[in-house]
């Protein structure tokens, strides 16, 4: 070995593989304004489309007159439901088995619903034309409160379904009922409650909110009449699914549809579904023969595409006097708005709400969810939600605190007492999941020790005494949360979208000089896949991450995948990447054996190549092997070095975390100051600790927003009150607290690299943690539950209800 030979550490470091805090390669273009977003794409002759929308939440449309608009110079077309009817495109199927009006078909069912699509030479003209379109309405009675939806005299919100007693997910109880979904052992659970020494019951609402990515939803459709080919650029979290849906709806063969998701400026679930804007842009391009772009504005985004939550959960826990939980019973009233357009896997009308037993060893449980229609925008699965895991975690984490309060127990101790123990994994939950792995006690203990939990409780006690003596008007809250996530949809036995199993894929191609292009079925919207996927390949194949290019989002080149949401990319596409790399590695081993003139079995892998066992001087690097694959492959072996893998995971992955929030609340102003927020996450093997930290920071910031103020609210006539950033709380660096992050590592036993997802964890754990802190602050004054969001006004009102104001 001469001085120039790199050490093992140097060879390892040069790869920037898994575990490395590699800087985000995509940020080079993002931070210089060189990203390529849909709105940056300009095609020759491109037209612009925009919607006439309803100002009413519920009304019959008596007349639409577009004569004046059509006469305006620059207007090319005005499309209404009547024009879509001959094409069969005035309604579209939703991912939840319902149908949704693309353009209002004689009836509007929520404010800002799409009525007509105006196509013109530019956005100024579309806006002017929209003003010229006359729509005559006949107002109908409005329902915004889901609790009134199923009243006997409630107006029929979906006349198109009148008389349908069976929906996509079974019987309907009422004309505004969508589905009832139940799971668990009801008789056994009811018995546990009859036997219980202690029970609690609380209606816990998780209000309606919205992901509001900075880039709104957009599409640019271009139909080539000569070739009969359709190209659609769009903000798609799941481009392949959009291609399949576009083919099924338009009857254009799937190979003649090119769906391309370029850079995306945040998705957060807002860009999973299929929207009227996509369909109208496509139709308009087919009709006009020119490219048509549709770009949502902020108000349209907040008020129409993909709301989040609106779950009203009545939770009951049965327990012993010592605080051992014996049963959980939950009923959910789920407000899905005017159409059931929830983007869940087909068989899961309430997503993975049945993770509501959380991190605790409930012997029995029962969950029932009723979905109902209201005159509000459709959607429902969005915003770092993991298919309703956010709602489930909020429900159980609030309920556990309420139980602790009733028992007079410390909420952290109550959790410790009921955690699933390490030796119980894989753990079969009462509501049907098999948790793959976890060490909850270890994580909780580490978190408590790090923040000095007992000392904080002592300080809080002293503060409460001082408050009672009238020496301070500030009370202190300590939010405790321990969440279990379920991500990685999913095993084909559980999960499909429109019948397509939710696998994911990777294709890796090594070039002769040893550099790599790799493509996946996932699609980054800011998560940093270009950085992290290269790290997995770097470690698996011994090629430096900088020599690996990652490409996602082009359905012509990427293998078919189900896209990025539900924190599924690492659990599913991440696994496919490792498996594809291992196929290549197997072939590389054959090539290396041939080059070194030994048997394959005499070789062992060593960081960046194969070496002969017992004779490490004799070795071939992956780079050398790559050259040989194209230059002198072993006789009988096909040349080249590439592989594809489609990965159908055997199970979901179950990340978890322990979060603590320390808060000081001024009862006179209602202002809550976050003193500390500590988040310990366990997402198994960590691919890039810096990216994980970024994901946690972002998710916690969104959790802070949701818990402390963000809301899509409606007045009783269905006017949406949170449709601009004037009214919708979007925290900036000024409001956002400082985050402390930490971790433990419990690898997933079934994932090829042991990694679990993390993208949504901070929102799943963060929201209950903030809410528990607010509730914990007021607990000693006799309050059990204060509904979110906890903005200063509502906190002030809570204080007033407790008699703290004159
Ligand atoms: N990662 C890692 N080690 C792990 C797990 C993840 O280094 N053990 C890295 C991954 O390699 C990836 C990132 O963390 O770069 C997120 O991975 P994962 O948890 O698998 O989540 P997805 O890539 O599937 O992203 C989806 C998730 C969801 S559903 C929402 S919503 C959300 C989130 O990601 N939307 C985001 N984070 C977001 N971050 C940004 N910037 N923008 C969004 O729109
Ligand atoms: Cu549920 S929001 Mo994410 O799954 O895109």
Coordinates of N, CA, C and O and ligand atoms in Angstrom, one line a residue, residues 24 237 265-269 382-386 525-529 532-533 564-571 683-689 691-692 695 755-760, ligand 1:
X24 N -28.2 18.8 0.1 CA -29.3 18.5 -0.9 C -28.8 19.0 -2.2 O -28.6 20.2 -2.5
X237 N -48.3 14.5 -7.5 CA -47.5 13.7 -6.5 C -47.5 12.2 -7.0 O -46.7 11.4 -6.5
X265 N -43.3 22.6 -6.0 CA -43.1 23.6 -4.9 C -43.9 23.2 -3.6 O -44.7 24.0 -3.2
X266 N -43.7 22.0 -3.1 CA -44.5 21.5 -2.0 C -45.8 20.9 -2.4 O -46.5 21.3 -3.3
X267 N -46.0 19.7 -1.8 CA -47.3 19.0 -2.1 C -48.1 18.8 -0.9 O -49.2 19.3 -0.8
X268 N -47.5 18.2 0.1 CA -48.2 18.0 1.4 C -49.6 17.3 1.2 O -50.4 17.5 2.1
X269 N -49.7 16.5 0.2 CA -51.0 15.8 0.0 C -52.0 16.6 -0.9 O -52.9 16.0 -1.4
X382 N -54.9 14.8 3.1 CA -53.9 15.7 2.7 C -53.2 16.2 4.0 O -53.7 16.0 5.1
X383 N -52.1 16.8 3.8 CA -51.4 17.6 4.8 C -50.7 16.7 5.8 O -51.1 16.6 7.0
X384 N -49.7 16.0 5.3 CA -48.8 15.2 6.2 C -49.7 14.4 7.1 O -49.5 14.4 8.4
X385 N -50.6 13.6 6.5 CA -51.6 13.0 7.3 C -51.4 11.5 7.4 O -52.0 10.9 8.3
X386 N -50.7 10.9 6.5 CA -50.5 9.4 6.5 C -51.9 8.7 6.5 O -52.1 7.7 7.2
X525 N -41.4 16.3 -3.9 CA -42.0 17.7 -3.9 C -41.3 18.6 -3.1 O -41.7 19.7 -2.7
X526 N -40.1 18.2 -2.6 CA -39.3 19.0 -1.7 C -38.6 18.1 -0.7 O -37.8 18.6 0.1
X527 N -38.9 16.8 -0.7 CA -38.4 15.9 0.3 C -36.9 15.5 0.1 O -36.3 14.9 0.9
X528 N -36.4 15.9 -1.1 CA -34.9 15.7 -1.3 C -34.6 14.3 -1.9 O -33.5 13.8 -1.6
X529 N -35.5 13.7 -2.6 CA -35.2 12.4 -3.2 C -33.9 12.3 -4.0 O -33.2 11.3 -4.0
X532 N -31.2 11.7 -1.4 CA -31.2 10.5 -0.5 C -31.2 9.2 -1.3 O -30.6 8.3 -0.9
X533 N -32.0 9.2 -2.5 CA -32.0 8.0 -3.2 C -30.6 7.6 -3.7 O -30.2 6.5 -3.7
X564 N -45.6 9.7 -4.5 CA -45.1 10.1 -3.1 C -46.2 10.7 -2.3 O -46.7 11.8 -2.7
X565 N -46.6 10.1 -1.3 CA -47.6 10.6 -0.3 C -47.6 9.5 0.8 O -47.0 8.4 0.6
X566 N -48.2 9.8 1.9 CA -48.3 8.7 3.0 C -46.9 8.3 3.4 O -46.8 7.2 3.9
X567 N -45.9 9.2 3.3 CA -44.5 8.8 3.7 C -44.2 7.5 3.2 O -43.5 6.7 3.9
X568 N -44.6 7.1 2.0 CA -44.4 5.8 1.5 C -43.1 5.6 0.7 O -42.7 4.5 0.3
X569 N -42.5 6.8 0.3 CA -41.4 6.6 -0.6 C -40.2 5.8 -0.1 O -39.7 5.0 -0.8
X570 N -39.8 6.1 1.2 CA -38.7 5.4 1.7 C -39.1 3.9 2.0 O -38.4 3.0 1.6
X571 N -40.3 3.7 2.6 CA -40.6 2.3 2.8 C -40.8 1.5 1.5 O -40.5 0.3 1.5
X683 N -37.2 6.6 13.0 CA -37.6 6.2 11.7 C -36.7 5.0 11.1 O -36.4 4.9 10.0
X684 N -36.3 4.2 12.1 CA -35.4 3.1 11.7 C -34.1 3.6 11.2 O -33.6 4.6 11.6
X685 N -33.5 2.9 10.2 CA -32.2 3.3 9.6 C -32.4 4.7 9.0 O -33.3 4.9 8.3
X686 N -31.4 5.5 9.3 CA -31.5 6.9 8.9 C -30.6 7.1 7.6 O -29.4 6.9 7.7
X687 N -31.3 7.5 6.5 CA -30.5 7.6 5.3 C -29.7 8.9 5.3 O -28.5 8.9 5.1
X688 N -30.4 10.0 5.6 CA -29.7 11.3 5.7 C -30.2 12.1 6.9 O -31.3 12.7 6.8
X689 N -29.4 12.1 7.9 CA -29.8 12.7 9.2 C -30.2 14.2 9.0 O -31.1 14.7 9.7
X691 N -31.5 15.6 6.2 CA -32.8 15.7 5.6 C -33.9 15.3 6.6 O -35.0 15.9 6.6
X692 N -33.6 14.3 7.4 CA -34.6 13.9 8.4 C -34.9 15.1 9.3 O -36.1 15.5 9.6
X695 N -37.1 17.5 7.5 CA -38.4 17.0 7.4 C -39.1 17.3 8.8 O -40.3 17.7 8.8
X755 N -35.2 0.9 6.9 CA -35.7 2.3 7.0 C -37.2 2.4 7.1 O -37.9 1.6 6.5
X756 N -37.7 3.3 7.8 CA -39.1 3.6 7.9 C -39.3 5.1 7.4 O -38.4 5.8 7.4
X757 N -40.5 5.4 7.1 CA -40.8 6.8 6.6 C -40.7 7.8 7.8 O -40.8 7.4 8.9
X758 N -40.6 9.1 7.4 CA -40.5 10.1 8.5 C -41.3 11.3 8.1 O -41.6 12.1 9.0
X759 N -41.6 11.5 6.8 CA -42.1 12.8 6.4 C -43.3 13.4 7.1 O -43.4 14.6 7.3
X760 N -44.1 12.5 7.5 CA -45.4 12.9 8.2 C -45.3 12.8 9.7 O -46.2 13.4 10.4
Ligands
LIG1 N1 -35.5 9.8 4.9 C1 -34.3 9.4 5.5 N2 -34.2 8.3 6.3 C2 -35.4 7.7 6.7 C3 -36.6 8.1 6.2 C4 -36.7 9.2 5.3 O1 -33.3 10.0 5.2 N3 -35.3 6.6 7.5 C5 -35.6 10.9 3.9 C6 -36.0 10.3 2.6 O2 -35.0 9.7 1.9 C7 -36.7 11.5 1.9 C8 -37.3 12.2 3.1 O3 -36.6 11.8 4.3 O4 -35.7 12.2 1.3 C9 -38.8 11.9 3.2 O5 -39.0 10.5 3.1 P1 -40.3 9.7 3.5 O6 -40.5 9.8 4.9 O7 -40.2 8.4 2.9 O8 -41.5 10.5 2.8 P2 -41.8 10.7 1.2 O9 -40.5 10.9 0.5 O10 -42.7 9.7 0.8 O11 -42.5 12.1 1.3 C10 -43.9 12.2 1.6 C11 -44.1 13.0 2.8 C12 -45.5 13.5 2.8 S1 -46.7 12.3 2.6 C13 -45.9 14.8 2.9 S2 -47.5 15.2 3.0 C14 -44.8 15.8 3.0 C15 -43.5 15.3 3.5 O12 -43.2 14.1 2.9 N4 -44.8 16.7 2.0 C16 -43.6 17.5 1.8 N5 -42.5 16.2 3.6 C17 -42.5 17.2 2.7 N6 -41.4 18.0 2.6 C18 -41.3 19.0 1.6 N7 -40.2 19.7 1.5 N8 -42.4 19.2 0.8 C19 -43.5 18.5 0.8 O13 -44.5 18.7 0.0

